Amino acid sequence: MKKNLTHRHLPNQFTLFSLIGLLILLFTLPISAQIAVQDSLLQLIKEHPQNDDRKAELLNALSFNIHNTDPKQGLAYAQEVIDFGSSLKEKRNLYGAYMTKGINLMQLAAYEEALSYYNQALKGFQALGDRENEASAFSNIGVIYKHLNVYPKALSNMQEAAHIFNEIGHPNGLYIYVNMAVIYSELKNFNKALEYYTAARQLSQKRNDRKIEAYSVFNTATLLIDQNKLEEGLAYMDTALVASNEINDKLMVARIYGNMGEAHGKLGNNAKSISLLTTALSLNDSIGNRKSRTLNLLNLGDIYFKTGKLPLAYKYGLMAYQEGKLLDIIDAQRDAAHNLSAYFERTGNADSALFYYKQYILFRDSIDNEQNRQQITRLEMQYDFDLKEQDYLKEQELSKLQLKQIWLYGLILVAFIILLAIYFIQRARIRSIRLKNELKEKELLQRAESLLMEQRISESELKAIRSQMNPHFIFNVLNSIESYILDNDPKTASILVQKFATLSRLILENSTQSMVTLDREWSALQRYVELEAIRFNHRFSYSFTYRAEQAARTLLVPPMLIQPLLENAIHHGIRHLTDYDGELQITVDNNQEKLIITITDNGIGLSRASLFAKPSLLKQQSIGIAGIKERIAIINARQKDNRASFELFDLYEYGENGTKAVITLPLVLVGQEDGIQDVNLIS
């Protein structure tokens, strides 16, 4: 459950000597000195009001300076640079603002938005040929993917950063060791993680880098706790806490308290554990770190469950599950689902226990699937190969210099050219193999996406069939038929049977195709409304109006998409009217690219429906609307430009009675969709 701290890189856009000095000292100064740096930057900005490169440098430095203590204000400083960035001569300062904004957003757990700004910074630095900042952008993108639990992409981006740092001989390469170690510790590969942490510690001691040293101690402690070496891990945590307070890193302080709280919980020190976790939760709330806050909630729920305080265990467990779902933190959702399953099992709620246990299995498999592990192994092998390739090139350059000093220069030069030719042939061969593998991976990915889309379509269509042919509707129709038979009205009963049979046939036949002609769907809708009108003793009138330019038999629509709206209009709107004055209008129109279907009723409206309907009916209504939205989303996923839409209006808000629903679909003609046959209307 523990999450390790990773390092964020400062863009190298600050060219003035005074600013460089401030940033070099930033991580080693105590809190009071860091505040002095902040005050100095604010004073310099005050003395330089004009919006130019100088002010951009100062604002970027200030934004980075406070990203650990006040990320919301840091966002404001970075955004100020972006606002006047188009007027800057040095575009490096604008791209630096993108980077610092991403850093502050990452502190606030706004990972998707932070990823967008990092990508903008990456493109800008690549265009400038700024290799150092390009590597920093790759590193931060890797950190984002780590937070999102997309470990293959995280490792790939960090490897790219390490490759560039090693290529240019930059010392920031040691930060990448820490970040890569974090990923391996997340995957419980403790030996590999410890290998990278050891390398980072050794380099940080040579460079006297207090920040990396503090991170390494903290992460080493985390590894020990993960391996249940709790007492030893807590001793390291105490050292890390002192170091983190020295550099004023509130984010790491909060995580240290959280990990210490979890360790004390494993040791059975429940009161101490709750105190530390509550402190961590308070710190994360103050700095807006929602991901760490989610983990604190998860651990508090676990402690309360162990101590038998079930209401508090449920409260914190549910909060952790909801936060994890909101932030898309898969491992947090996994552990929270497991705890909730245990809670409901203990309280005797078997259905809820089974539900959350299924969720736990789903999230667990998502994280630990074999595909991720295989891809990480491949990337690790690729990274090792790249390092060997760099070493090989350096050795060749050194050999070339030495050969110049030898009398037999000509002969050795020929040998060198032969070796170089062999190298390039091998390199071309390796590139060819890589290209084939990448093409194969893309093909498999496209195939998987296609199968997933087909599955979603099938599930959506099945839900639509269930919505139209629900047992309650069938039962009511059969009761109506029985009533007419008992009342000696066989003619009406016969008409009902014929209409019900026709409707059932249309629904079943339409359900076999992903698209059907509009006249078939139109006929099914008419039969459904006629049956409902008879069932409700003609308490409402209805009209079907077709104004489209093309013939209904030439247009294609998804089957079973409109009926849930008719059902909602009748059962949740018109049926609650006191008089027999209900009206239901269904119209079809089109423009050049769209088919527009409008359903209007004069019922009680959406806002008043909840006053009349039972909870189960409201749930059924929401499921029907959710199903329509899901099918619209599937249609849009298959459309590039001409997209579908669904809108629902409560006419009570406009001074009228009733509800209006509008479905807009792409205009598709027969023959434009594979597998569709032109069939005539069944009457």
XYZ file of C-alpha atoms in Angstrom:
683
model
C 0.000 0.000 0.000
C 2.949 2.325 0.425
C 3.984 4.712 -2.298
C 7.560 5.917 -2.665
C 8.579 9.483 -3.314
C 9.995 10.417 -6.701
C 12.039 13.391 -7.883
C 10.869 16.216 -10.141
C 13.405 18.008 -12.328
C 13.792 21.762 -12.657
C 13.987 23.012 -16.259
C 17.379 24.486 -17.091
C 16.023 27.790 -18.436
C 17.401 30.033 -15.674
C 20.464 31.649 -17.224
C 21.316 34.422 -14.719
C 24.096 33.598 -12.299
C 22.121 34.704 -9.256
C 19.191 32.417 -10.106
C 21.460 29.472 -10.781
C 23.019 29.933 -7.368
C 19.627 30.115 -5.694
C 18.418 26.899 -7.328
C 21.626 24.995 -6.585
C 21.278 25.883 -2.908
C 17.523 25.283 -2.815
C 17.539 21.611 -1.833
C 20.298 21.878 0.763
C 19.168 24.998 2.629
C 17.044 24.767 5.805
C 13.434 25.993 5.830
C 14.302 29.548 6.861
C 16.841 29.834 4.043
C 14.332 28.529 1.482
C 11.852 31.160 2.633
C 14.593 33.743 2.178
C 15.113 32.497 -1.404
C 11.383 32.869 -2.029
C 11.377 36.390 -0.597
C 14.383 37.312 -2.754
C 12.630 36.090 -5.885
C 9.455 38.007 -4.999
C 11.500 41.174 -4.492
C 13.255 40.723 -7.845
C 9.900 40.257 -9.583
C 8.531 43.368 -7.898
C 11.527 45.352 -9.166
C 11.051 44.002 -12.710
C 7.348 44.453 -13.649
C 7.648 44.246 -17.449
C 6.617 40.938 -19.054
C 9.854 39.764 -20.695
C 12.328 36.877 -20.516
C 13.877 38.163 -17.293
C 10.502 38.135 -15.494
C 9.685 34.711 -16.968
C 12.925 33.305 -15.512
C 12.102 34.741 -12.076
C 8.502 33.458 -12.095
C 9.577 29.976 -13.194
C 12.191 29.861 -10.450
C 9.604 30.951 -7.860
C 7.028 28.426 -9.112
C 9.538 25.606 -8.751
C 10.754 26.893 -5.381
C 7.311 26.512 -3.758
C 6.009 23.393 -5.554
C 6.522 21.264 -2.432
C 4.975 23.793 -0.025
C 2.307 25.726 -1.954
C 1.623 24.054 -5.336
C -1.583 26.022 -5.940
C 0.338 29.315 -5.837
C 3.076 27.695 -7.890
C 0.481 27.010 -10.602
C -0.456 30.690 -10.662
C 3.171 31.799 -11.199
C 3.696 29.313 -14.034
C 0.388 30.287 -15.670
C 1.427 33.956 -15.576
C 4.437 33.115 -17.759
C 2.264 31.075 -20.133
C -0.157 33.994 -20.491
C 2.545 36.309 -21.901
C 4.703 33.499 -23.344
C 3.910 34.387 -26.971
C 5.852 37.648 -26.574
C 9.042 36.011 -25.232
C 12.189 35.979 -27.343
C 13.557 32.917 -25.569
C 10.924 30.198 -26.084
C 12.872 28.053 -23.613
C 11.285 30.143 -20.854
C 7.764 29.351 -22.136
C 8.529 25.624 -22.280
C 10.010 25.922 -18.799
C 6.674 27.338 -17.610
C 4.909 24.287 -19.077
C 7.327 22.116 -17.109
C 6.891 23.930 -13.782
C 3.117 23.957 -14.197
C 3.213 20.207 -14.736
C 5.341 19.801 -11.582
C 2.819 21.732 -9.462
C -0.136 19.860 -11.000
C 1.584 16.575 -10.182
C 1.853 17.662 -6.546
C -1.941 18.159 -6.590
C -2.472 14.683 -8.140
C -3.914 16.241 -11.335
C -1.981 13.673 -13.354
C -3.769 13.830 -16.717
C -3.491 17.623 -16.872
C 0.143 17.497 -15.735
C 0.877 14.946 -18.478
C -0.521 17.364 -21.089
C 1.830 20.170 -20.009
C 4.847 17.847 -19.805
C 4.199 16.717 -23.381
C 4.015 20.344 -24.535
C 7.319 21.043 -22.788
C 8.873 17.915 -24.332
C 7.917 18.934 -27.878
C 9.256 22.440 -27.298
C 12.625 21.310 -25.932
C 12.985 18.756 -28.735
C 12.377 21.508 -31.295
C 15.110 23.611 -29.630
C 17.506 20.663 -29.436
C 17.719 21.120 -25.643
C 18.745 17.571 -24.688
C 18.992 18.201 -20.947
C 15.456 19.514 -20.565
C 14.189 16.915 -23.022
C 15.509 14.253 -20.645
C 13.880 16.017 -17.673
C 10.531 16.032 -19.500
C 10.822 12.307 -20.257
C 11.618 11.655 -16.597
C 8.579 13.582 -15.328
C 6.303 11.893 -17.868
C 7.570 8.579 -16.515
C 6.681 9.705 -12.979
C 3.119 10.514 -14.121
C 2.679 7.075 -15.665
C 4.037 5.544 -12.460
C 1.329 7.346 -10.463
C -1.260 6.081 -12.973
C 0.090 2.506 -12.541
C 0.997 2.283 -16.235
C 4.362 0.762 -15.409
C 5.577 -0.193 -18.914
C 5.166 3.414 -20.140
C 6.690 4.729 -16.919
C 9.779 2.558 -17.299
C 10.074 3.322 -21.022
C 10.071 7.111 -20.490
C 12.536 6.895 -17.599
C 14.860 4.739 -19.676
C 14.714 7.359 -22.425
C 15.648 10.028 -19.874
C 18.516 7.938 -18.503
C 19.756 7.283 -22.042
C 19.947 11.037 -22.786
C 21.508 11.961 -19.432
C 24.179 9.292 -19.896
C 24.738 10.405 -23.478
C 25.388 14.032 -22.502
C 27.161 13.116 -19.270
C 24.686 14.947 -17.050
C 24.642 14.240 -13.273
C 20.821 14.171 -13.146
C 21.062 10.601 -14.369
C 21.168 9.508 -10.730
C 17.609 10.844 -10.224
C 16.451 8.367 -12.833
C 17.919 5.538 -10.765
C 15.627 6.590 -7.910
C 12.548 6.789 -10.153
C 13.224 3.421 -11.778
C 13.777 1.875 -8.352
C 10.354 3.190 -7.319
C 8.705 1.282 -10.160
C 10.418 -1.963 -9.257
C 9.443 -1.550 -5.619
C 5.822 -1.004 -6.724
C 6.050 -4.319 -8.582
C 7.528 -5.978 -5.452
C 10.809 -6.663 -7.269
C 12.792 -5.686 -4.159
C 16.187 -6.913 -5.348
C 16.056 -4.817 -8.506
C 14.777 -1.800 -6.578
C 17.535 -2.102 -3.974
C 20.105 -2.312 -6.777
C 19.022 1.078 -8.157
C 18.704 2.680 -4.689
C 22.237 1.568 -3.823
C 23.582 3.117 -7.036
C 21.711 6.368 -6.316
C 23.029 6.532 -2.725
C 26.610 6.017 -3.824
C 26.382 8.786 -6.437
C 24.562 11.179 -4.069
C 27.283 10.779 -1.442
C 29.950 11.649 -4.022
C 27.982 14.733 -5.081
C 26.885 15.614 -1.527
C 23.277 15.769 -2.727
C 21.156 15.886 0.475
C 17.829 15.596 -1.346
C 18.662 12.376 -3.161
C 20.295 11.009 -0.035
C 17.060 11.695 1.881
C 14.996 10.047 -0.849
C 17.268 7.003 -0.884
C 17.023 6.564 2.899
C 13.241 6.933 2.759
C 12.851 4.441 -0.087
C 15.244 1.977 1.536
C 13.065 2.174 4.658
C 10.002 1.569 2.507
C 11.576 -1.545 0.986
C 12.391 -2.902 4.454
C 8.795 -2.358 5.605
C 7.488 -4.028 2.427
C 9.577 -7.066 3.392
C 8.182 -6.949 6.972
C 11.518 -5.822 8.435
C 9.502 -3.350 10.456
C 11.809 -2.285 13.282
C 14.735 -1.713 10.912
C 12.474 0.115 8.478
C 11.124 2.436 11.207
C 14.685 3.350 12.218
C 15.414 4.407 8.626
C 12.105 6.304 8.538
C 13.172 8.393 11.554
C 16.372 9.373 9.712
C 14.410 10.173 6.554
C 11.963 12.329 8.545
C 14.799 14.503 9.912
C 16.293 14.895 6.428
C 12.914 15.718 4.853
C 12.210 18.430 7.417
C 15.643 19.909 6.695
C 14.835 20.337 2.993
C 11.200 21.350 3.744
C 9.681 18.619 1.583
C 6.130 18.451 2.955
C 5.097 15.825 0.430
C 7.731 13.364 1.617
C 7.068 14.215 5.287
C 3.404 13.277 4.766
C 4.381 9.997 3.114
C 6.847 9.173 5.885
C 4.112 9.613 8.503
C 1.806 7.436 6.400
C 4.355 4.622 6.021
C 5.307 4.795 9.707
C 1.626 4.547 10.591
C 1.232 1.445 8.461
C 4.356 -0.159 9.970
C 3.126 0.452 13.532
C -0.183 -1.084 12.512
C 1.615 -4.271 11.431
C 3.418 -4.283 14.780
C 0.089 -4.067 16.619
C 0.668 -0.508 17.888
C -2.819 0.498 16.783
C -3.117 3.780 18.699
C 0.289 4.933 17.436
C -0.654 3.849 13.916
C -3.930 5.800 13.941
C -2.164 8.919 15.271
C 0.521 8.833 12.562
C -1.970 8.097 9.767
C -4.234 10.940 10.941
C -1.239 13.318 10.886
C -0.332 12.163 7.367
C -3.947 12.631 6.241
C -3.991 16.183 7.603
C -0.700 17.059 5.840
C -1.885 15.618 2.524
C -5.133 17.579 2.802
C -3.155 20.798 3.369
C -0.948 20.327 0.288
C -3.705 18.820 -1.888
C -1.981 15.453 -2.446
C -5.077 13.375 -3.156
C -3.281 10.153 -4.046
C -1.382 9.911 -0.742
C -4.587 10.969 1.024
C -6.344 7.981 -0.566
C -3.686 5.627 0.784
C -4.016 7.153 4.277
C -7.780 6.523 4.166
C -7.148 2.950 3.041
C -4.730 2.238 5.903
C -7.000 3.874 8.501
C -9.875 1.680 7.352
C -7.635 -1.390 7.661
C -6.575 -0.504 11.241
C -10.161 0.161 12.336
C -11.221 -3.177 10.843
C -8.500 -5.013 12.747
C -9.522 -3.318 16.006
C -13.187 -4.194 15.497
C -14.410 -0.628 14.920
C -16.478 -1.671 11.931
C -18.427 1.573 11.281
C -15.145 3.524 11.039
C -13.586 0.727 8.967
C -16.479 0.942 6.501
C -16.374 4.755 6.428
C -12.676 5.016 5.596
C -12.695 1.986 3.326
C -15.545 3.386 1.237
C -13.884 6.837 1.083
C -10.651 5.201 -0.128
C -12.533 3.193 -2.769
C -14.368 6.265 -4.056
C -11.199 8.422 -4.098
C -9.292 5.639 -5.870
C -12.042 5.382 -8.467
C -12.125 9.162 -8.943
C -8.343 9.362 -9.390
C -8.167 6.062 -11.342
C -5.696 4.536 -8.834
C -6.096 0.844 -9.592
C -4.075 -0.551 -6.679
C -5.972 1.627 -4.181
C -9.289 0.418 -5.621
C -8.010 -3.160 -5.402
C -7.051 -2.958 -1.708
C -10.151 -0.933 -0.755
C -12.401 -3.478 -2.512
C -10.669 -6.285 -0.628
C -11.233 -4.528 2.730
C -14.876 -3.743 1.930
C -15.446 -7.373 0.953
C -14.054 -8.479 4.323
C -16.235 -5.909 6.119
C -19.456 -7.063 4.440
C -18.521 -10.699 5.014
C -18.128 -10.021 8.743
C -21.415 -8.058 8.904
C -23.305 -10.827 7.079
C -24.028 -8.997 3.814
C -23.084 -11.748 1.368
C -24.171 -9.948 -1.823
C -22.056 -6.855 -1.138
C -19.133 -9.008 0.009
C -19.255 -10.952 -3.280
C -19.526 -7.754 -5.325
C -16.439 -6.149 -3.787
C -14.511 -9.406 -3.928
C -15.140 -9.566 -7.688
C -13.937 -5.966 -7.952
C -10.801 -6.919 -6.017
C -10.065 -9.818 -8.388
C -10.618 -7.560 -11.416
C -8.214 -4.852 -10.193
C -5.640 -7.404 -9.008
C -5.524 -9.081 -12.400
C -5.322 -5.693 -14.130
C -2.144 -4.807 -12.210
C -0.430 -8.188 -12.200
C -1.226 -9.381 -15.698
C 1.480 -11.231 -17.499
C 1.524 -8.797 -20.400
C 2.854 -5.976 -18.208
C 5.556 -8.207 -16.770
C 6.660 -9.384 -20.202
C 6.774 -5.836 -21.546
C 8.849 -4.649 -18.563
C 11.278 -7.531 -19.080
C 11.602 -6.554 -22.740
C 12.221 -2.910 -21.868
C 14.784 -3.866 -19.248
C 16.674 -5.955 -21.811
C 16.462 -3.073 -24.284
C 17.825 -0.656 -21.673
C 20.768 -2.945 -20.858
C 21.477 -3.309 -24.559
C 21.460 0.472 -25.081
C 23.926 0.952 -22.217
C 26.241 -1.662 -23.729
C 25.904 0.005 -27.103
C 26.938 3.374 -25.631
C 29.937 1.765 -23.911
C 30.901 0.120 -27.176
C 30.822 3.414 -29.085
C 32.942 5.125 -26.427
C 35.505 2.325 -26.623
C 35.640 2.692 -30.399
C 36.304 6.431 -30.116
C 39.101 5.801 -27.617
C 40.619 3.151 -29.888
C 40.554 5.560 -32.792
C 42.588 8.139 -30.837
C 45.132 5.540 -29.785
C 45.534 4.158 -33.289
C 46.586 7.595 -34.581
C 49.765 7.261 -32.523
C 50.797 3.963 -34.050
C 53.194 3.546 -37.057
C 50.903 1.042 -38.729
C 48.082 3.580 -38.842
C 46.964 2.643 -42.330
C 46.584 -1.088 -41.684
C 44.793 -0.585 -38.389
C 42.543 2.066 -39.980
C 41.421 -0.503 -42.558
C 40.694 -2.942 -39.744
C 38.755 -0.250 -37.926
C 36.669 0.489 -41.048
C 35.874 -3.213 -41.378
C 34.814 -3.369 -37.726
C 32.749 -0.219 -38.158
C 31.043 -1.714 -41.215
C 30.230 -4.856 -39.243
C 28.840 -2.676 -36.456
C 26.532 -0.762 -38.807
C 25.378 -3.983 -40.458
C 24.549 -5.417 -37.051
C 22.850 -2.190 -36.040
C 20.741 -2.187 -39.220
C 19.811 -5.811 -38.551
C 18.807 -5.003 -34.980
C 16.727 -2.033 -36.156
C 14.982 -4.271 -38.680
C 14.137 -6.786 -35.938
C 12.874 -3.984 -33.697
C 10.677 -2.617 -36.483
C 9.124 -6.033 -37.122
C 8.430 -6.499 -33.420
C 6.858 -3.037 -33.138
C 4.610 -3.689 -36.149
C 3.535 -7.013 -34.661
C 2.773 -5.366 -31.311
C 0.690 -2.653 -33.018
C -1.235 -5.292 -34.968
C -2.006 -7.250 -31.784
C -3.054 -4.063 -29.990
C -5.421 -3.068 -32.813
C -6.904 -6.564 -32.822
C -7.454 -6.432 -29.055
C -9.138 -3.027 -29.342
C -11.394 -4.340 -32.115
C -12.439 -7.362 -30.017
C -13.104 -5.114 -27.021
C -15.306 -2.826 -29.134
C -17.280 -5.813 -30.480
C -17.786 -7.046 -26.920
C -19.071 -3.645 -25.790
C -21.467 -3.497 -28.743
C -22.820 -6.980 -27.972
C -23.307 -6.164 -24.288
C -25.032 -2.873 -25.125
C -27.403 -4.535 -27.598
C -28.224 -7.258 -25.073
C -29.086 -4.595 -22.477
C -31.325 -2.907 -25.044
C -33.171 -6.192 -25.742
C -33.727 -6.666 -22.021
C -35.008 -3.105 -21.778
C -37.612 -3.656 -24.522
C -38.626 -7.200 -23.581
C -38.533 -6.807 -19.807
C -40.703 -9.314 -17.862
C -42.846 -6.574 -16.324
C -43.992 -5.341 -19.760
C -44.700 -8.857 -21.037
C -46.629 -9.719 -17.867
C -48.811 -6.599 -18.138
C -49.593 -7.204 -21.825
C -50.598 -10.810 -21.141
C -52.765 -9.667 -18.212
C -54.495 -7.176 -20.529
C -55.148 -9.927 -23.079
C -56.565 -12.169 -20.325
C -58.783 -9.313 -19.133
C -60.314 -8.794 -22.594
C -60.927 -12.528 -22.945
C -62.677 -12.679 -19.574
C -64.767 -9.630 -20.531
C -65.936 -11.449 -23.685
C -64.085 -9.069 -25.995
C -62.189 -11.580 -28.139
C -61.735 -9.094 -30.993
C -59.719 -6.689 -28.885
C -57.837 -9.575 -27.325
C -56.995 -10.882 -30.807
C -55.734 -7.451 -31.880
C -53.531 -7.316 -28.776
C -52.130 -10.773 -29.482
C -51.359 -9.859 -33.107
C -49.652 -6.591 -32.147
C -47.692 -8.235 -29.341
C -46.568 -11.048 -31.663
C -45.513 -8.555 -34.348
C -43.614 -6.473 -31.788
C -41.819 -9.539 -30.385
C -40.865 -10.676 -33.876
C -39.542 -7.250 -34.848
C -37.487 -6.940 -31.675
C -35.937 -10.395 -32.029
C -35.177 -9.948 -35.745
C -33.741 -6.444 -35.263
C -31.563 -7.661 -32.409
C -29.599 -9.916 -34.794
C -28.106 -6.907 -36.621
C -25.997 -3.973 -35.470
C -27.904 -1.656 -37.873
C -31.451 -1.984 -39.274
C -33.546 0.023 -41.677
C -35.493 2.854 -40.069
C -38.875 1.546 -41.289
C -38.410 -1.685 -39.290
C -37.444 0.166 -36.117
C -40.241 2.688 -36.741
C -42.781 -0.172 -36.982
C -41.519 -1.719 -33.727
C -41.883 1.615 -31.929
C -45.444 2.068 -33.236
C -46.426 -1.412 -32.080
C -44.968 -0.775 -28.635
C -46.806 2.554 -28.168
C -50.082 1.031 -29.452
C -49.835 -1.768 -26.887
C -49.074 0.663 -24.065
C -52.000 2.893 -25.126
C -54.370 -0.082 -24.995
C -52.968 -1.200 -21.640
C -53.559 2.244 -20.147
C -57.098 2.436 -21.619
C -56.088 5.178 -24.081
C -55.202 7.677 -21.335
C -52.875 9.370 -23.818
C -52.781 10.155 -27.499
C -49.739 9.686 -29.689
C -48.454 10.717 -33.089
C -45.604 9.474 -35.292
C -44.372 12.124 -37.745
C -41.773 11.387 -40.438
C -40.225 14.479 -42.091
C -36.923 13.067 -43.326
C -36.078 13.600 -46.993
C -34.955 10.014 -47.584
C -37.319 7.023 -47.499
C -37.332 5.162 -44.199
C -36.347 1.887 -45.880
C -33.131 3.520 -47.198
C -31.880 4.760 -43.794
C -30.008 2.705 -41.208
C -30.195 3.146 -37.416
C -29.007 1.133 -34.387
C -31.876 -1.112 -33.240
C -33.519 -0.822 -29.797
C -32.085 2.642 -29.074
C -35.281 4.770 -28.924
C -37.757 2.470 -27.078
C -36.429 3.147 -23.527
C -37.244 6.852 -24.024
C -40.827 6.012 -25.025
C -41.150 3.770 -21.977
C -39.812 6.526 -19.685
C -42.181 9.102 -21.218
C -45.237 6.844 -20.645
C -44.386 5.318 -17.249
C -42.597 8.219 -15.569
C -44.367 11.160 -17.150
C -47.786 10.655 -18.782
C -49.162 7.952 -16.470
C -49.104 10.356 -13.479
C -51.459 12.856 -15.188
C -54.884 12.968 -13.513
C -56.888 13.478 -16.723
C -56.950 11.518 -19.963
C -55.039 14.258 -21.779
C -51.578 12.750 -22.187
C -49.769 13.400 -25.446
C -46.761 11.594 -26.909
C -45.085 12.865 -30.090
C -42.349 11.071 -32.014
C -40.794 12.866 -34.983
C -37.980 12.068 -37.400
C -36.156 14.794 -39.315
C -32.760 15.192 -40.955
C -30.216 17.646 -42.252
C -27.347 16.977 -44.653
C -25.381 14.773 -42.243
C -27.644 13.989 -39.271
C -30.814 12.025 -38.538
C -32.740 13.744 -35.725
C -35.242 11.787 -33.596
C -37.342 13.763 -31.082
C -39.613 12.310 -28.367
C -41.831 14.830 -26.566
C -44.469 14.235 -23.870
C -46.623 16.515 -21.730
C -46.155 14.487 -18.552
C -45.012 15.688 -15.138
C -41.377 16.226 -16.174
C -38.069 14.924 -14.854
C -37.883 16.991 -11.663
C -41.329 15.844 -10.433
C -41.035 12.218 -11.511
C -39.053 11.311 -8.391
C -42.048 12.333 -6.239
C -44.241 9.657 -7.818
C -41.901 6.857 -8.817
C -40.646 4.088 -6.560
C -36.883 3.815 -6.072
C -36.792 0.676 -8.208
C -38.557 2.495 -11.057
C -36.184 5.441 -10.812
C -33.268 3.028 -10.947
C -34.801 1.318 -14.006
C -35.205 4.723 -15.674
C -31.601 5.704 -14.946
C -30.365 2.346 -16.278
C -32.321 2.885 -19.509
C -30.833 6.367 -20.013
C -27.382 5.083 -19.084
C -27.760 2.362 -21.707
C -28.595 4.957 -24.372
C -25.564 7.049 -23.401
C -23.381 3.955 -23.517
C -24.556 3.070 -27.038
C -24.060 6.689 -28.167
C -20.497 6.488 -26.822
C -19.921 3.255 -28.771
C -21.251 4.861 -31.969
C -18.928 7.846 -31.471
C -15.978 5.538 -30.849
C -16.543 4.127 -34.344
C -17.099 7.560 -35.958
C -14.227 9.944 -36.696
C -16.111 13.124 -37.624
C -19.904 12.767 -37.835
C -20.744 12.060 -34.174
C -23.990 11.060 -32.439
C -25.488 12.828 -29.415
C -28.260 12.463 -26.821
C -29.959 15.334 -24.954
C -32.747 15.259 -22.339
C -34.724 18.395 -21.382
C -37.171 18.977 -18.522
C -39.719 21.320 -20.181
C -40.902 22.389 -16.712
C -37.770 24.528 -16.522
C -38.937 26.371 -19.666
C -42.454 27.057 -18.371
C -44.023 24.038 -20.110
C -45.143 20.579 -19.075
C -43.373 17.359 -19.891
C -40.032 16.102 -21.141
C -38.194 16.318 -24.456
C -35.514 13.864 -25.604
C -33.428 14.366 -28.751
C -31.204 11.683 -30.317
C -28.964 12.798 -33.174
C -27.412 10.034 -35.306
C -25.091 10.039 -38.343
C -27.053 9.815 -41.594
C -26.231 6.290 -42.876
C -27.802 4.906 -46.061
C -28.331 1.248 -46.942
C -25.180 -0.130 -48.546
C -22.836 2.122 -46.561
C -22.541 -0.404 -43.720
C -21.089 -3.913 -44.162
C -23.462 -6.768 -43.397
C -26.707 -4.708 -43.737
C -29.437 -5.990 -46.043
C -32.268 -3.893 -47.483
C -35.472 -5.398 -46.031
C -39.063 -4.272 -46.364
C -41.336 -3.071 -43.581
C -43.136 -5.771 -41.586
C -46.645 -4.616 -40.802
